[in-house]
Coordinates of C-alpha atoms and ligand atoms in Angstrom, one line a residue:
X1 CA 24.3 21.1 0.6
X2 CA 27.8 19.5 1.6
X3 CA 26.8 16.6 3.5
X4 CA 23.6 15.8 1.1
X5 CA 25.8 15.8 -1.8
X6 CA 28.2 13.0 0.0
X7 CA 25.1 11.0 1.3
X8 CA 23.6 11.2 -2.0
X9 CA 27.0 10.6 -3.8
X10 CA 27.9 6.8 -1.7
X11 CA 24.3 5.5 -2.6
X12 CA 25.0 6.9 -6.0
X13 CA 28.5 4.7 -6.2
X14 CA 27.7 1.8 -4.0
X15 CA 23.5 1.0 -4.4
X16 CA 21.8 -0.5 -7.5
X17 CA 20.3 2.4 -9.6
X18 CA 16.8 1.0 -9.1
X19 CA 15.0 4.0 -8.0
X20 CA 15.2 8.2 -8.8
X21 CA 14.6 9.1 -5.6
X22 CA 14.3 13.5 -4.5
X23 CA 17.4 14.8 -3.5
X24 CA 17.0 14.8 0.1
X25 CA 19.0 13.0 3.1
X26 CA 16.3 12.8 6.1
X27 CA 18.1 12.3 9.1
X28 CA 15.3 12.3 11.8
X29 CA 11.3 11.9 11.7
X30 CA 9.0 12.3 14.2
X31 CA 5.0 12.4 13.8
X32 CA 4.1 13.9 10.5
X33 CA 7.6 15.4 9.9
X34 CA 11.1 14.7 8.8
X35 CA 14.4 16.6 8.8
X36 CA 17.0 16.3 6.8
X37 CA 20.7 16.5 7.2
X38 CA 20.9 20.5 6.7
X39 CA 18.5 20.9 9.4
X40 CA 15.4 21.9 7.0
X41 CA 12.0 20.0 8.2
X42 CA 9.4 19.0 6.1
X43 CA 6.0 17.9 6.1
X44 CA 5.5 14.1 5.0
X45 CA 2.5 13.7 2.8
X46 CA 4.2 10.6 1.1
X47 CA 4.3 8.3 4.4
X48 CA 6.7 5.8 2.8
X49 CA 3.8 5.0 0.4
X50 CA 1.4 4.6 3.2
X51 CA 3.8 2.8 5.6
X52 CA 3.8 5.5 8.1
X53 CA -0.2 5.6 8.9
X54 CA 0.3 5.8 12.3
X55 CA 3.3 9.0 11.8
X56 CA 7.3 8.6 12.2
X57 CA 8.3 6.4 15.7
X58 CA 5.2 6.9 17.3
X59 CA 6.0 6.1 21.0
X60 CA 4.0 3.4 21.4
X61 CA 5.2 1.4 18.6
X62 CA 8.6 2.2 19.3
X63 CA 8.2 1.9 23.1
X64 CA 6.7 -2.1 21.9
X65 CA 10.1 -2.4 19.4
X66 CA 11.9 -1.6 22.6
X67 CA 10.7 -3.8 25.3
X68 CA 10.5 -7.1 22.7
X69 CA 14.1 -6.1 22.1
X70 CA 15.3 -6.4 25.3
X71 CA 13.3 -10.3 25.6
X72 CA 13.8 -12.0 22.2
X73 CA 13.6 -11.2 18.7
X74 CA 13.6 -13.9 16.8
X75 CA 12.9 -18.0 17.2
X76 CA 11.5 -18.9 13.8
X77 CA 8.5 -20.8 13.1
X78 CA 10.4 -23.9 14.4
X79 CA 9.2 -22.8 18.2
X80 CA 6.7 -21.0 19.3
X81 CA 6.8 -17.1 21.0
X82 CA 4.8 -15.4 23.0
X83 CA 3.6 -12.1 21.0
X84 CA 2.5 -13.9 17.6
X85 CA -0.6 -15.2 18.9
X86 CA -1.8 -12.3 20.3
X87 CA -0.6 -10.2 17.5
X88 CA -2.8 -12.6 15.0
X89 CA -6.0 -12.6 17.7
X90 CA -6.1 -8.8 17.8
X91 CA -5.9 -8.9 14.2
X92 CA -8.3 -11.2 13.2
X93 CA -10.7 -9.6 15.5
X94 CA -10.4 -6.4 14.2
X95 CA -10.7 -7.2 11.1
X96 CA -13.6 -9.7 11.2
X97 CA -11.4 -12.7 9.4
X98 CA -11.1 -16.1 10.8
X99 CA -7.1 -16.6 10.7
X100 CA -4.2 -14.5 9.5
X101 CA -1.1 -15.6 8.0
X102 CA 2.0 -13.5 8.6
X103 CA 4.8 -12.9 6.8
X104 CA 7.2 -9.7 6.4
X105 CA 6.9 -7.4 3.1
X106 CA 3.6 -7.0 1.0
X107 CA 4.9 -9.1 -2.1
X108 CA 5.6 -12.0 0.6
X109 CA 1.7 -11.6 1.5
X110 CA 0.5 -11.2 -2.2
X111 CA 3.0 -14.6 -2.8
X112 CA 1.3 -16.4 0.2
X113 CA -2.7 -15.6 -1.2
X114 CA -1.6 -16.5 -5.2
X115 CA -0.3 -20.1 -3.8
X116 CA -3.2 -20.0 -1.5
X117 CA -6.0 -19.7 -4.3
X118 CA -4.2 -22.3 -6.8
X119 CA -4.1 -25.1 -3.7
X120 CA -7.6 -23.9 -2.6
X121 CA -8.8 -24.6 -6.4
X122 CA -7.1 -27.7 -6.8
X123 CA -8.3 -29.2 -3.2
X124 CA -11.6 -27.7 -2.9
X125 CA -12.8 -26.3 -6.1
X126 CA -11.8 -29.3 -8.0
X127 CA -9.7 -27.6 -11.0
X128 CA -7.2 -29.7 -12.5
X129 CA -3.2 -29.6 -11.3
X130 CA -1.8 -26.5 -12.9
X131 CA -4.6 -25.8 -14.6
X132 CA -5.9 -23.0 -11.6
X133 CA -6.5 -19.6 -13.6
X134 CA -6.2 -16.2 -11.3
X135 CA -7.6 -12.9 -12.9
X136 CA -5.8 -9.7 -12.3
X137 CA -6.7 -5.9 -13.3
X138 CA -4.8 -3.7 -16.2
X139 CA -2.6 -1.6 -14.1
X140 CA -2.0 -3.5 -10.9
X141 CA 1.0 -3.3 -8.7
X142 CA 1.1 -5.9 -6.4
X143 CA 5.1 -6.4 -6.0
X144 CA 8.1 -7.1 -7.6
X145 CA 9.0 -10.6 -7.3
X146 CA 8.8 -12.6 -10.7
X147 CA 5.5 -14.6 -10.7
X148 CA 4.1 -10.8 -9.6
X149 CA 5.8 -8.9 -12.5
X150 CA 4.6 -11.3 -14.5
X151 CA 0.8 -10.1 -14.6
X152 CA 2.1 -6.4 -14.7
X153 CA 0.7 -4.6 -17.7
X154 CA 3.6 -1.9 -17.1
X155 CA 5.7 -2.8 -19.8
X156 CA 9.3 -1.4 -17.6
X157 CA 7.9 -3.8 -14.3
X158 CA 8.5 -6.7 -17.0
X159 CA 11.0 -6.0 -19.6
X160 CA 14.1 -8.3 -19.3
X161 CA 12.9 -10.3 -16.2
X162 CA 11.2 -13.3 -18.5
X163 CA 10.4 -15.8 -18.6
X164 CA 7.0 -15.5 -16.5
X165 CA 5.3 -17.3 -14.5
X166 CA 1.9 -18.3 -16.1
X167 CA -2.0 -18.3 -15.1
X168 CA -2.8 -15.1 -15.2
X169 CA -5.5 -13.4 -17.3
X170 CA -5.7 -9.6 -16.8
X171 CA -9.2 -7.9 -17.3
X172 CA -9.7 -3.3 -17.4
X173 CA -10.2 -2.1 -14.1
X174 CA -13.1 -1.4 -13.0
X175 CA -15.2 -3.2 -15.6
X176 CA -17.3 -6.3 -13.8
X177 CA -18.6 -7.1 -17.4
X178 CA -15.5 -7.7 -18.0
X179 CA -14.5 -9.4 -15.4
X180 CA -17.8 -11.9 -16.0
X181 CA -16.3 -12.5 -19.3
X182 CA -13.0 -13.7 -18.1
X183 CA -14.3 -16.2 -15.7
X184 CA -13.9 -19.8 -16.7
X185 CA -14.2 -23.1 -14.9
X186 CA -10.9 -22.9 -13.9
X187 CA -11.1 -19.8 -12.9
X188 CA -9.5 -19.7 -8.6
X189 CA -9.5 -16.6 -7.8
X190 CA -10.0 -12.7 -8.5
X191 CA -7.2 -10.4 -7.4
X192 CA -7.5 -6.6 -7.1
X193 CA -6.7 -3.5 -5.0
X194 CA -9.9 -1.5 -4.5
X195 CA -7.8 2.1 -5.5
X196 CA -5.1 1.3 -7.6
X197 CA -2.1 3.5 -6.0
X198 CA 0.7 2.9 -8.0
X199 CA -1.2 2.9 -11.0
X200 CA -2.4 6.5 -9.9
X201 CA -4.6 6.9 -7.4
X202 CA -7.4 5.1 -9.5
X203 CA -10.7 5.1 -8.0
X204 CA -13.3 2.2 -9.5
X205 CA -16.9 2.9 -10.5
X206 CA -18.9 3.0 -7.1
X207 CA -20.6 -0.4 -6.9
X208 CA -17.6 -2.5 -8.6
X209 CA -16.4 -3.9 -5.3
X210 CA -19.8 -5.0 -4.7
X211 CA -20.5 -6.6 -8.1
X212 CA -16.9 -8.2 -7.9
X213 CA -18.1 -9.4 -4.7
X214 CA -21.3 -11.2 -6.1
X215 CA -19.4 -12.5 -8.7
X216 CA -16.8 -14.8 -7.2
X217 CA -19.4 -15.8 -4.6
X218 CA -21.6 -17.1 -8.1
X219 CA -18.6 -18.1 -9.8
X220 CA -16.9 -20.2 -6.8
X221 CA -14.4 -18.0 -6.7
X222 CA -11.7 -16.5 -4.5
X223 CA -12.2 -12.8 -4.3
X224 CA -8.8 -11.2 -3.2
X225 CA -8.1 -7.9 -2.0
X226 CA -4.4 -6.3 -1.5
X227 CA -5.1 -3.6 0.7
X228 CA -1.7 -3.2 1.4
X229 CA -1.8 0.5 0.6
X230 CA -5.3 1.0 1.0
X231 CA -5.7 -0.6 4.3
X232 CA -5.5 0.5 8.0
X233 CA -7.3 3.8 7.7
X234 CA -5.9 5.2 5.0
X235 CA -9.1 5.7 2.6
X236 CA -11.2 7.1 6.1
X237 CA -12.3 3.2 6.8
X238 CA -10.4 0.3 8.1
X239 CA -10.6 -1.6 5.3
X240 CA -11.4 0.1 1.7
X241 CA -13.6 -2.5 0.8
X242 CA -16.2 -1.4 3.7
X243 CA -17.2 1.2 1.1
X244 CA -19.0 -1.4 -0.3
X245 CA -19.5 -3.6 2.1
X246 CA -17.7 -6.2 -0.2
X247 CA -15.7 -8.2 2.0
X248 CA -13.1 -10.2 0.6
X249 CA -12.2 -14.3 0.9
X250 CA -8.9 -13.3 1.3
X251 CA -7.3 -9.8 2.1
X252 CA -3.6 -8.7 2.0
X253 CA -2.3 -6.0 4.2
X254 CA 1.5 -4.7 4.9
X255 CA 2.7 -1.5 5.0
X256 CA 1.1 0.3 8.0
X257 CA 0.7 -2.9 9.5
X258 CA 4.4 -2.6 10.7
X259 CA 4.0 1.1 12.2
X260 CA 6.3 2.6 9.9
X261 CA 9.2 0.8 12.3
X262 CA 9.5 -2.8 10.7
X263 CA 8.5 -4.7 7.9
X264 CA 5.1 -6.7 8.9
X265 CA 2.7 -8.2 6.4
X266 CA -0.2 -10.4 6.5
X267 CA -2.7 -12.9 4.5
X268 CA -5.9 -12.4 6.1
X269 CA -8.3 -15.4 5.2
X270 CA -11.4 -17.4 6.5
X271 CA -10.6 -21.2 8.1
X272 CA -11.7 -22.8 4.9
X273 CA -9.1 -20.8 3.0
X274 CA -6.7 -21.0 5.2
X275 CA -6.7 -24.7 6.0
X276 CA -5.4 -26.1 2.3
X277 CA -1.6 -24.8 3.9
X278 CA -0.4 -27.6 6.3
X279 CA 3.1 -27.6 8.1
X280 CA 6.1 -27.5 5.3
X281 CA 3.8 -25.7 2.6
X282 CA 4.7 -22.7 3.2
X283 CA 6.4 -20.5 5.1
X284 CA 9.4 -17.6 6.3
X285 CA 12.2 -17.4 8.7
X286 CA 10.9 -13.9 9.9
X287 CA 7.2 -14.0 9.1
X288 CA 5.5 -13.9 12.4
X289 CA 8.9 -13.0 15.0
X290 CA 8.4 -11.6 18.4
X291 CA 9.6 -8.1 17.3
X292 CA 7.4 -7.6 14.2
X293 CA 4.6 -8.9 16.0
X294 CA 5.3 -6.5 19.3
X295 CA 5.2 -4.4 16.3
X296 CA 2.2 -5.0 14.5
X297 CA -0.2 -5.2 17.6
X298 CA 1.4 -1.7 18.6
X299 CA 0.7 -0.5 14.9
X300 CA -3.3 -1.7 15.0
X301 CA -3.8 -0.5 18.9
X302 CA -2.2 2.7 17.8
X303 CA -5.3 2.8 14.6
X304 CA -8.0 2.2 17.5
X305 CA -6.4 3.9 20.6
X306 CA -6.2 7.3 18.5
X307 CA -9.5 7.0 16.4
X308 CA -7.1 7.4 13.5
X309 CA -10.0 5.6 10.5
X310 CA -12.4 8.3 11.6
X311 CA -9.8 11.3 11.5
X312 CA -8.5 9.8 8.0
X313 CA -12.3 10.2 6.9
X314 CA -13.0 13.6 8.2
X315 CA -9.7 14.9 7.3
X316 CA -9.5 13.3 3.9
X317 CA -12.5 14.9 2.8
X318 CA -11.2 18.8 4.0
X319 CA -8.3 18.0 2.4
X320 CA -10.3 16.9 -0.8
X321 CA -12.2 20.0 -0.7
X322 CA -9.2 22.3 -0.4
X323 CA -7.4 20.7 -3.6
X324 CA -10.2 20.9 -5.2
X325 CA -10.9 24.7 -4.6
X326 CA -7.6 25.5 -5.8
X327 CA -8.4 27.2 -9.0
X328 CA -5.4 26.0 -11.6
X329 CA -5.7 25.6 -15.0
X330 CA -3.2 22.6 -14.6
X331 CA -5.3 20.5 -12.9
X332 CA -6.6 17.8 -14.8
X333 CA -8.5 15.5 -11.9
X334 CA -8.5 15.5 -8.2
X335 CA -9.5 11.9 -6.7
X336 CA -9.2 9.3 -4.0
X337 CA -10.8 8.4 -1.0
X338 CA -9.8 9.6 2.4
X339 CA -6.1 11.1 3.0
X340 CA -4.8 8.9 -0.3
X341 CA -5.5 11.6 -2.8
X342 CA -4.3 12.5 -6.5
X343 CA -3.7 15.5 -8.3
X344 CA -3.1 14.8 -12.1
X345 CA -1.8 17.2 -13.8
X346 CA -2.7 18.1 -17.1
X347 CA -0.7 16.2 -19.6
X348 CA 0.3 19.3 -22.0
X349 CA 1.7 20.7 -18.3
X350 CA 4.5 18.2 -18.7
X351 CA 5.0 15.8 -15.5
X352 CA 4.3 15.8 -11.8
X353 CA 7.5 15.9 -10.7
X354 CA 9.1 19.2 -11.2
X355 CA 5.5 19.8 -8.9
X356 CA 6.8 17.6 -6.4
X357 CA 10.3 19.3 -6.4
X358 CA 9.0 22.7 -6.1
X359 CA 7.0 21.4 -3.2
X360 CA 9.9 19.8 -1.6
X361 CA 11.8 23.4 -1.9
X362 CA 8.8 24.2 -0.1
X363 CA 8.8 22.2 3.0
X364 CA 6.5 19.7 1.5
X365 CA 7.2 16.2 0.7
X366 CA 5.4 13.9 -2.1
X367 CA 6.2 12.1 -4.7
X368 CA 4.8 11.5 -8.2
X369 CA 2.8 8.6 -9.3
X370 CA 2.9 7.6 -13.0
X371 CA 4.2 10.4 -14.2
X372 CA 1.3 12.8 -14.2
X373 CA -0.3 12.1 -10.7
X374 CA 1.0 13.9 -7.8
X375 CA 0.1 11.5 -4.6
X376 CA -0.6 12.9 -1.6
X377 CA -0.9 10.6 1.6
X378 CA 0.3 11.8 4.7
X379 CA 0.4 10.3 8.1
X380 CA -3.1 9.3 9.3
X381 CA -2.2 11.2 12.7
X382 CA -2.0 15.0 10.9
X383 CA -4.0 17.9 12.2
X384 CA -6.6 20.3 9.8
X385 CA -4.0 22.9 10.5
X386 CA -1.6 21.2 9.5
X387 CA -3.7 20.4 6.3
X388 CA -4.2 23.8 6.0
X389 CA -0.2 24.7 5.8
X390 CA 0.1 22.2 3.2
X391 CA -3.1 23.4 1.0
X392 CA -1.6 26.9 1.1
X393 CA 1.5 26.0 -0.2
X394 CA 0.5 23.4 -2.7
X395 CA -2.0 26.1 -4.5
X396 CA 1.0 28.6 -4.5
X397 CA 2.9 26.1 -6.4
X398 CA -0.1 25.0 -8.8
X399 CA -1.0 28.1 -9.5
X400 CA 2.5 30.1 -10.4
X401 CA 3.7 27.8 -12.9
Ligands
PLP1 C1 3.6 -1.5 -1.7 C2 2.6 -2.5 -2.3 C3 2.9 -3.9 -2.5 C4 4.2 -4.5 -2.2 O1 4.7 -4.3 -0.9 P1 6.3 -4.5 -0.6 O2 6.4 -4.4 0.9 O3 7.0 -3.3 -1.3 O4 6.7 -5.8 -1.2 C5 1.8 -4.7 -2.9 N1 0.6 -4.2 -3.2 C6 0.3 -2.9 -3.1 C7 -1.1 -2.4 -3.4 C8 1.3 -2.0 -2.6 O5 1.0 -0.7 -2.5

């Protein structure tokens, strides 16, 4: 373990100690798997937190990163280039919104809807300057900028990064009486994630989407997904929120929207939501550049080309069964939708990630989600067998502690 050890050691010396990463060095990845510096390969069930939907450099996508390379990569907003549009087109029509805003990581996106739905209640709604409320749910993760962190209810997202930004009024997930409650007349906007991943793979009651839904459209209110993890395929339909039929006024997507390659986000939103931003409100030197957007329309032809939403449903629910035929006395739940799944672990058991090492020693690679919740969301483009070799060892390991 030579050469891991001296990766492992420069990140350890030189890098902020801001995550606790496995010990693994992964030197190459291609499809569902990775290899690391030793040579060992391993299955990736984490997909960079449901970055890599569409699997590690799938050609196409990288074949797109290629070509844009050799043209341009970047111009800025200041001129115009020649993939954005179509980029934005494709998307919009996919996804059945009117206009799409893009910008680079999924905090950027999340940044770009909150401004949004405080300028859409002062201009349209008619809510006093600064007076625009947004309500969020108890265990979100939306990002890590400031104003984001500052409607965390995880106390280690927040400590020591006050003062916060205010306007925010957070509600239990999953709880529309609650959410009526919280609604005032300067109330903007609702924002949510239909399965809370970071917060562990938490699945609402079935009908809160719609009822959420029904209530900003009663209310005059903004209903705001993040689907930045949930979205593309992952939960076996493009969007989560199709579950329901609840569509969103505005949706945030990122991740998988940049293939796994670059960093693409977007603010998905109808003209009316879209049109209180005019030129110098806002904006980002990358959001929208020839390469990520080469990128992005690669990343969503990629989704339709290879039928990946339906194979993330069929799949997602062998894989379901599997886990949950594993007979274990250390499971406490099995949930999710689709191929984002988690496995909590009984809380007397001790934590999920001595699980997730075991599995990595395994050939297996996931990571824990808070604390007890073992999350398990590989590449969109994996095969039943391949499922199969996964389920095999992951009983083995729940069952021989
Ligand atoms: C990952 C994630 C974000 C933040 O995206 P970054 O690209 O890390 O800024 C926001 N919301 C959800 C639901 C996420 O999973």
């Amino acid at each position: 373990m030579a050469r891991t050890d001296e990766f492992i050691r420069d990140v350890e010396r030189y890098s902020a100690n801001n995550y606790h990463p496995l010990p693994i060095v992964i030197e190459k990845g291609e499809g569902v798997w990775v290899t690391d510096v030793e040579g060992k390969k391993y299955l990736d069930m984490l997909s960079a937190y449901s970055a890599l939907n569409q699997g590690h450099r799938h050609p196409k996508i990288i074949g797109a990163l290629m070509d844009q390379a050799q043209k341009v990569t970047l111009t800025s907003r200041a001129f115009h280039n020649e993939t954005m549009g179509g980029f934005l087109k494709t998307l919009c029509q996919m996804s059945g919104f009117d206009k799409a805003l893009p910008m680079n990581t999924g905090a950027e996106a999340v940044e770009t809807a909150l401004k949004a739905a405080r300028k859409w209640g002062l201009v349209k709604k008619g809510v006093p300057e600064n007076q625009g409320e947004i309500i969020v749910c108890e265990n979100n993760f939306h990002g890590r900028t400031v104003t984001i962190v500052s409607f965390s209810t995880e106390e280690q997202y927040r400590y020591g990064f006050g003062p916060f930004t205010p306007g925010f009024v957070s509600v239990p997930f999953g709880d529309a009486e609650a959410l009526e409650k919280a609604i005032t007349e300067n109330t903007v906007a609702i924002l949510a994630e239909p399965i809370q991943g970071e917060g562990g793979v938490l699945v609402p009651p079935a009908g809160y989407l719609a009822q959420m839904r029904e209530l900003a459209t009663r209310h005059n209110v903004l209903m705001m997904l993040d689907e930045i993890q949930t979205g593309l395929g992952r939960t076996g339909k493009l969007f989560a929120y199709q579950y329901e039929d609840a569509k969103p006024d505005v949706l945030l997507l990122g991740k998988a929207l940049g293939g796994g390659v670059y960093p693409v986000s977007a603010m998905l939103a109808s003209d009316g939501v879209m049109d209180v931003f005019g030129p110098g409100d806002h904006g980002s030197t990358f959001g929208g550049n020839p390469l990520g957007s080469a990128v992005g329309l690669a990343a969503l032809e990629v989704l339709e080309d290879e039928n990946l939403v339906q194979q993330a449903y069929t799949l997602g629910q062998h894989f379901m069964a599997g886990l949950k035929a594993i007979d274990s006395p250390l499971i406490k739940e099995v949930r999710g939708k689709g191929l984002l799944i988690g496995v909590e672990i009984k809380h007397e058991y001790g934590k999920a990630r001595p699980f997730c090492e075991r599995l990595m020693e395994l050939g297996i690679l996931c990571k824990e989600t808070h604390e007890y919740t073992i999350r398990f969301a590989p590449p969109l483009t994996i095969t039943k067998e391949q499922i199969d070799w996964a389920l095999e060892r992951i009983a083995k390991v729940l069952t021989e502690a």
